Tab-separated table of C-alpha atoms and ligand atoms in Angstrom:
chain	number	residue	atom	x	y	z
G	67	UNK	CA	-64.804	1.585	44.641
G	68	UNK	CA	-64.133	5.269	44.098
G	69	UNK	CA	-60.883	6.262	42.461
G	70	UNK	CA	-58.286	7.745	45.023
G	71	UNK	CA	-57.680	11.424	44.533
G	72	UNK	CA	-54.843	13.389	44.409
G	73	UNK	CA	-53.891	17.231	43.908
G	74	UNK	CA	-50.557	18.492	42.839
G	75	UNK	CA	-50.333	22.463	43.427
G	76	UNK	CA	-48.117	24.062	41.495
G	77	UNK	CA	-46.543	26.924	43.475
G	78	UNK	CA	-42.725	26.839	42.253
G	79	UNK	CA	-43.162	30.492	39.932
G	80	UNK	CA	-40.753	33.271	40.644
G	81	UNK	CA	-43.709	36.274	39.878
G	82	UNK	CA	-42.277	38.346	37.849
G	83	UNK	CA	-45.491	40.228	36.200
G	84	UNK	CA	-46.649	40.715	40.010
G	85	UNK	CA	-42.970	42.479	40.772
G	86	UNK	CA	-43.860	42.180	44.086
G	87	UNK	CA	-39.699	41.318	45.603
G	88	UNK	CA	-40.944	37.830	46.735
G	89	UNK	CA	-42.906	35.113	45.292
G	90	UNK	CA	-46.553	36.553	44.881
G	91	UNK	CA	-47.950	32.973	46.185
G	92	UNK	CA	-46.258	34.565	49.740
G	93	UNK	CA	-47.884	37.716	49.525
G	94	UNK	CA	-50.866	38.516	52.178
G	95	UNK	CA	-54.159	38.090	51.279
G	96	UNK	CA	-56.756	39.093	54.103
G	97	UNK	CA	-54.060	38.654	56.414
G	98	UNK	CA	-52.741	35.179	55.269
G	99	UNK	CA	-50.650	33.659	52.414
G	100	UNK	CA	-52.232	33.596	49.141
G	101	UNK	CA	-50.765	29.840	49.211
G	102	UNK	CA	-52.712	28.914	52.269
G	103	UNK	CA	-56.005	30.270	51.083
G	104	UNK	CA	-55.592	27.609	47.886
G	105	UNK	CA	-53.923	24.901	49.883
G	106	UNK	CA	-57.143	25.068	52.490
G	107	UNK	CA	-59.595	24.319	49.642
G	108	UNK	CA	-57.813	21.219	48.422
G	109	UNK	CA	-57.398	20.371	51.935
G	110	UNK	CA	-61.355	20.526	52.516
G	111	UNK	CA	-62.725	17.073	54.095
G	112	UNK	CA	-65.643	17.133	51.895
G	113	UNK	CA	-63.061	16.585	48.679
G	114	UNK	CA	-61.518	13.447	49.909
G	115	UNK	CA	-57.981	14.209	48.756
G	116	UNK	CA	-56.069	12.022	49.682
G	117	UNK	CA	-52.335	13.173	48.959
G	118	UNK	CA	-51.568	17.142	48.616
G	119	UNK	CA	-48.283	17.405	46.815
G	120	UNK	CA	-47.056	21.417	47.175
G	121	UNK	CA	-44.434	22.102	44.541
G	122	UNK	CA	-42.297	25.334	45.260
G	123	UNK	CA	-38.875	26.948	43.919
G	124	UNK	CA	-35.990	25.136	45.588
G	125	UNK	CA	-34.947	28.144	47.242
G	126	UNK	CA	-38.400	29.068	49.030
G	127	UNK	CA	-38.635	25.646	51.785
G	128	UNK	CA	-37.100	27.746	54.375
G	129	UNK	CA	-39.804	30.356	53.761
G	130	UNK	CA	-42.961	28.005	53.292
G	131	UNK	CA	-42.090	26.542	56.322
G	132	UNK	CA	-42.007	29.283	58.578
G	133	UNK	CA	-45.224	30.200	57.181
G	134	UNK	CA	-46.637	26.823	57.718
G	135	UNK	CA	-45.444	26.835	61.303
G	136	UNK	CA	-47.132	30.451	62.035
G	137	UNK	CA	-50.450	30.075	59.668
G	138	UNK	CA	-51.661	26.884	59.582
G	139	UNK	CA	-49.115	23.755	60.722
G	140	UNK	CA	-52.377	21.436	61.283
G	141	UNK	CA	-52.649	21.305	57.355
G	142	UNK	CA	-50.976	18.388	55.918
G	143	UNK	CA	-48.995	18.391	52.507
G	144	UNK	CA	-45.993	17.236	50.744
G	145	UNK	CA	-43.657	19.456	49.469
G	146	UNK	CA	-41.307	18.909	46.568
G	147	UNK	CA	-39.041	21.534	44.713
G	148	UNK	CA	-40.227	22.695	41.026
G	149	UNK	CA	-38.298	22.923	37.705
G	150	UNK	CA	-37.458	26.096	35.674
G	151	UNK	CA	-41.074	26.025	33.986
G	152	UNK	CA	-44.780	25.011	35.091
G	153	UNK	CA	-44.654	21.948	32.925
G	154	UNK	CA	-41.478	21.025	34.700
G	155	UNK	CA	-42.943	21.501	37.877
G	156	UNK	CA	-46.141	19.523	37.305
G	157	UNK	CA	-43.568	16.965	36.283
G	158	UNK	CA	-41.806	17.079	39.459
G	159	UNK	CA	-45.443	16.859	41.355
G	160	UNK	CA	-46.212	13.792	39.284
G	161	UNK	CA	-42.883	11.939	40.475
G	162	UNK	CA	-43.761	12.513	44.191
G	163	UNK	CA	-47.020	10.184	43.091
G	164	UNK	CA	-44.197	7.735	41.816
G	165	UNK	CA	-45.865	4.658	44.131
G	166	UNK	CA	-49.302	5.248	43.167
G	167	UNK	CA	-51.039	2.902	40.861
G	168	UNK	CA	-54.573	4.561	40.253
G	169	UNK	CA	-56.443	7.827	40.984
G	170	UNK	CA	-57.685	10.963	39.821
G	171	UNK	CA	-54.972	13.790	39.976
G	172	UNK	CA	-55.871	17.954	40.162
G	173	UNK	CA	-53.349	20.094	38.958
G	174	UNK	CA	-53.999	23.637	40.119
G	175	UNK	CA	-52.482	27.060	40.393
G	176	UNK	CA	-51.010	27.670	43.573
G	177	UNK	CA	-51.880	31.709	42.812
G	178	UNK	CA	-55.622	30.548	42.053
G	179	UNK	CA	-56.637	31.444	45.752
G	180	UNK	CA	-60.548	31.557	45.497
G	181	UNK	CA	-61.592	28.171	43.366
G	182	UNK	CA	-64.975	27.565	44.044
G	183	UNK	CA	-65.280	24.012	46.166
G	184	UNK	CA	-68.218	23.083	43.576
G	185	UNK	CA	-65.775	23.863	40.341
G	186	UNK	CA	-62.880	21.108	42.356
G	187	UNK	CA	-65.805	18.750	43.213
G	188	UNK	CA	-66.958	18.905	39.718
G	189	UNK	CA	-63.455	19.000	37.797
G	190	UNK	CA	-62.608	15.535	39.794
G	191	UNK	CA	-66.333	14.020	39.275
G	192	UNK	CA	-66.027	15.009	35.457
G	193	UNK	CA	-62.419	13.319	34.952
G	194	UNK	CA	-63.250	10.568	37.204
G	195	UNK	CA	-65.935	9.949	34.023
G	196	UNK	CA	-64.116	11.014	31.435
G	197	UNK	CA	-60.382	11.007	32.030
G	198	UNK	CA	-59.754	14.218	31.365
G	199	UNK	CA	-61.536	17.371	32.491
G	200	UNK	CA	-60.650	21.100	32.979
G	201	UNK	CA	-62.302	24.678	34.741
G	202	UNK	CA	-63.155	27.029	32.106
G	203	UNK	CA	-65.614	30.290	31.782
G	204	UNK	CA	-67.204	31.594	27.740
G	205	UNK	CA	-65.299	35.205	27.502
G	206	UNK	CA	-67.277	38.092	28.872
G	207	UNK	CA	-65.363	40.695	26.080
G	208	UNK	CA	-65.645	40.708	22.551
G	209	UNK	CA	-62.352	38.980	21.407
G	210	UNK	CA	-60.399	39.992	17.890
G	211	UNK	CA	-57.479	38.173	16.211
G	212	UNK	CA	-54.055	40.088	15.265
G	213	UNK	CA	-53.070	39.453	11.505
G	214	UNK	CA	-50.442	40.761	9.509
G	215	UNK	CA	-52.742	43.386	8.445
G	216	UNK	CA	-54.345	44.619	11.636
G	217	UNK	CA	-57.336	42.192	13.542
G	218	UNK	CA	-60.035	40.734	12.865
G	219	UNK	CA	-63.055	39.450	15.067
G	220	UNK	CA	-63.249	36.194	16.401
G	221	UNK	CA	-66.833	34.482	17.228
G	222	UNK	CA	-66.315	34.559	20.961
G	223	UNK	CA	-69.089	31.684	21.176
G	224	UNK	CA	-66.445	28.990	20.341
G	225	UNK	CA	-63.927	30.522	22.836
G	226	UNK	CA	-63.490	29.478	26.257
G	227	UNK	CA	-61.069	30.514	29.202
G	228	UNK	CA	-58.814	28.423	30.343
G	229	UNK	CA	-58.606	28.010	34.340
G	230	UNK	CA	-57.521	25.086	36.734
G	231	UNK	CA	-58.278	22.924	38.559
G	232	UNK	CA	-57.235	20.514	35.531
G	233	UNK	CA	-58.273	16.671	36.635
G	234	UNK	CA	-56.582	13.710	35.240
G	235	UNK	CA	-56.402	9.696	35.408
G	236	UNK	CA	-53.578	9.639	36.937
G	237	UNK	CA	-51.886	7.209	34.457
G	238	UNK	CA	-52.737	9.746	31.652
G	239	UNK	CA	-51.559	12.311	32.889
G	240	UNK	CA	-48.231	10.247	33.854
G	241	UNK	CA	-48.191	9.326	29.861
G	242	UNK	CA	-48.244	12.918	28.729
G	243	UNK	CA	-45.828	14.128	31.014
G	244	UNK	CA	-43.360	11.606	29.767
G	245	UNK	CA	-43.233	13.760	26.367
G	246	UNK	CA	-40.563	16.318	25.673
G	247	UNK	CA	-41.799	19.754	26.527
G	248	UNK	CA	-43.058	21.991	23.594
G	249	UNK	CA	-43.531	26.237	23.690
G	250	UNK	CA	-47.339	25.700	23.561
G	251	UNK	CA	-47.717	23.921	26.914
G	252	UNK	CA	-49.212	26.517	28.478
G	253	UNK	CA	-51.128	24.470	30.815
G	254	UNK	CA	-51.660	20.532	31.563
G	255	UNK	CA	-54.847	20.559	28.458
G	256	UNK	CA	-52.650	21.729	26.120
G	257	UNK	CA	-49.996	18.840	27.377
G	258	UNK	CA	-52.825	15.690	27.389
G	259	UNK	CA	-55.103	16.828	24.759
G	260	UNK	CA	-52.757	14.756	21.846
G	261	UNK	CA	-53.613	11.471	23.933
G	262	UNK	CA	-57.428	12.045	25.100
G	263	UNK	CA	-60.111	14.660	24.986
G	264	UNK	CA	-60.678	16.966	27.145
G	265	UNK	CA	-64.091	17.458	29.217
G	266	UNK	CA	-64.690	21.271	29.851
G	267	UNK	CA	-66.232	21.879	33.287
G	268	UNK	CA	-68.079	25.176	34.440
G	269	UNK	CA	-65.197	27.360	35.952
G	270	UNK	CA	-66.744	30.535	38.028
G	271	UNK	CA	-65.162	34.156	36.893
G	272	UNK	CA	-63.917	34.495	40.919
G	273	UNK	CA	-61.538	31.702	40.003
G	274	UNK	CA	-58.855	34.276	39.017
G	275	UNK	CA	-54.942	33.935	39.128
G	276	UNK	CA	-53.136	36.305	40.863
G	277	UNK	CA	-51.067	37.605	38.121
G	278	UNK	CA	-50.292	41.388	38.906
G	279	UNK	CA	-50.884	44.010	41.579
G	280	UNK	CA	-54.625	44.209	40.229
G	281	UNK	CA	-55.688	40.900	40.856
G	282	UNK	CA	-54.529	40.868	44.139
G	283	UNK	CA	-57.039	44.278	44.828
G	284	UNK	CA	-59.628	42.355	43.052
G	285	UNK	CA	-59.326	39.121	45.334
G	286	UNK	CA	-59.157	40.722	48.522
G	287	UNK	CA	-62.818	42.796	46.882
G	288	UNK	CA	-64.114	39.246	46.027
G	289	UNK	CA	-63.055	37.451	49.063
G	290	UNK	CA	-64.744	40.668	51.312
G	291	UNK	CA	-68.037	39.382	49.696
G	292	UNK	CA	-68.298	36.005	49.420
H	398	CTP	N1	-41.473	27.240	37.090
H	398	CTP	C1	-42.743	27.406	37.489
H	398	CTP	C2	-43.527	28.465	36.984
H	398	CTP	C3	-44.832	28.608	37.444
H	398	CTP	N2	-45.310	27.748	38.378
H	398	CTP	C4	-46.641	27.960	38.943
H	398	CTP	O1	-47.639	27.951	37.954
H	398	CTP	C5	-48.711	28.814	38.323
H	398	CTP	C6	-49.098	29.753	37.181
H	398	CTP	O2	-47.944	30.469	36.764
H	398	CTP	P1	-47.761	32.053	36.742
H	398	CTP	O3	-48.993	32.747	37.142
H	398	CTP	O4	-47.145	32.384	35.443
H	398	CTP	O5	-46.707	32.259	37.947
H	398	CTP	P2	-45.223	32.790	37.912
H	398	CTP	O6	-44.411	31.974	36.972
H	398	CTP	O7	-44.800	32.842	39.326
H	398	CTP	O8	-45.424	34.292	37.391
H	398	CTP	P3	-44.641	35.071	36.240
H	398	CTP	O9	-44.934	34.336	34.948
H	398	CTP	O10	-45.205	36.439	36.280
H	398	CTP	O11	-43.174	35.024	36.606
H	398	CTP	C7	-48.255	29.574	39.573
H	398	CTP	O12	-48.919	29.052	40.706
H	398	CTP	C8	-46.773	29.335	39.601
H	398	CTP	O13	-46.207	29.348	40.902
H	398	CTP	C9	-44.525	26.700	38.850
H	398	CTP	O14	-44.987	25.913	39.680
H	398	CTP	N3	-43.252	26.552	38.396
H	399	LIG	C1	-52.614	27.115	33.724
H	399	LIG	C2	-53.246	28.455	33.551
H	399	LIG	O1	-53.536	29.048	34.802
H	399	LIG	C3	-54.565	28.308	32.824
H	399	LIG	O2	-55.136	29.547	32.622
H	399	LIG	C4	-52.381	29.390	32.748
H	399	LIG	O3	-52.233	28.896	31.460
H	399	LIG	C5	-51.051	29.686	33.370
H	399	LIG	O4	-50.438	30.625	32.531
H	399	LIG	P1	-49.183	31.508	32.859
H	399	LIG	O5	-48.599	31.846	31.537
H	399	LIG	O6	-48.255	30.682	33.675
H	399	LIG	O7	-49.663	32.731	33.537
C-alpha cells in the first residue's frame, strides 16, 4: 500500500526583502496570486496529495480568503496561522497533521511559484524510499569563502543549492520538529539531518523563490515561456 501524502506550504512570511507593502505571496503574478500558482501544483491530481495544509500570518485569513473566493474557491486546503519564524510555522503545519499516523509530508515555499511537477513527484518518490529527501541544483557561479583575511575559493563541485519541496516520513519529521529551534535552521534539512540522511533530488533552476522585486520580473519571464 502506498504511503499517504501530505504537503504543508509554508506561506506565514511578512516579505520584508521584497518591500512590496503586503505579503509578497499576495502579490500578482500573470494576473493571479503568487500563492495560488504554488498551491495549484500541490493540488495537481496526478500527485495524490491527500491533505494541503496552507500556513499564513495570523493576520492575513481575511485576505487569503477573499482571494480564494475570487481566484480559485474549487481548490481545497487547510489553513492554519504560522509562528514568528519558518521553523515555527512548519511546526504549526505539522500539528494540523496531529491525527495522522503515517505518510510522506512536503514542506514547500509558499513564494516557490513555478516547482516543476517532476521535481514534487520525485522529492515524494525519493523520501517515500529513503525517508528523507530534498530539491537541490550544483551552483552555476564560481563560489568563494569570506575569511578573516579576505576569501578564498571554494570547489563548487561539492556545493549544492538548497530548494524545496523538502519530503519527509511523516513521523521523522514530527521527531525533529519536537527539538528546540537553533539559528542554523534555515530550512527543514538543516532541522532532520541530526536524525537521518538526507537524499538530494534534482531541483530545476526555474524553481526560484520569490525573494525581491527581481525574482518576481524573472518569474513572470519564465512562466511567459514555459
Ligand atoms: N514566519 C515565517 C517566515 C517565513 N515563512 C515562509 O517561508 C518561506 C520562505 O521564507 P522567505 O522567503 O524568507 O519569506 P519571508 O519571511 O516572507 O521574507 P523576508 O525574509 O524577506 O521577510 C516563505 O514562503 C514564507 O512565507 C513562514 O511560513 N513563516
Ligand atoms: C527553505 C529555503 O527556501 C531553501 O532554500 C530557504 O532556506 C529559505 O530561506 P529564507 O532565509 O527564508 O529566505
Amino acid at each position: 500500500m502506498p504511503l499517504p501524502r501530505f504537503a504543508i506550504i509554508v506561506a506565514g512570511g511578512t516579505g520584508t526583502r521584497m518591500g512590496a507593502g503586503r505579503p509578497k505571496q499576495f502579490l500578482k503574478l500573470q494576473n493571479e496570486p503568487v500563492l495560488l500558482h504554488t498551491l495549484r501544483r500541490f493540488a495537481a491530481p496526478a500527485l495524490g496529495v491527500q491533505r494541503l495544509v496552507l500556513v499564513l500570518p495570523a493576520d492575513q485569513f481575511d485576505v487569503w480568503q477573499e482571494l480564494h473566493a475570487q481566484y480559485a474557491p474549487e481548490l481545497q486546503h487547510e489553513v492554519v496561522a504560522g509562528g514568528a519564524t519558518r521553523w515555527a510555522s512548519v511546526r504549526q503545519g505539522l500539528l494540523q497533521l496531529g491525527e495522522q499516523t503515517e505518510g510522506v509530508v512536503a514542506v514547500h515555499d509558499g513564494v516557490r511559484p513555478l516547482t516543476p511537477l517532476s521535481v514534487i513527484e520525485n522529492t515524494y518518490a525519493a523520501a517515500e524510499q529513503h525517508g528523507a529527501a530534498i530539491a537541490a541544483v550544483p551552483p552555476k557561479d564560481s563560489v568563494r569563502g569570506l575569511s578573516a583575511t579576505g576569501s578564498y575559493a571554494l570547489d563548487r563541485s561539492r556545493l549544492r543549492l538548497v530548494q524545496t519541496p523538502q519530503c519527509f516520513e511523516l513521523g521523522l519529521l514530527r521527531r525533529a520538529y519536537q527539538m528546540p529551534e537553533l539559528p542554523t535552521f534555515t530550512d527543514d534539512a538543516s532541522v532532520v539531518e541530526d536524525l537521518h540522511p538526507i537524499q538530494l533530488v534534482q531541483g530545476d533552476y526555474c524553481n526560484i523563490k520569490i525573494t525581491t522585486p527581481d525574482d518576481l520580473l524573472l518569474a513572470e519571464a519564465l512562466l511567459r515561456h514555459t
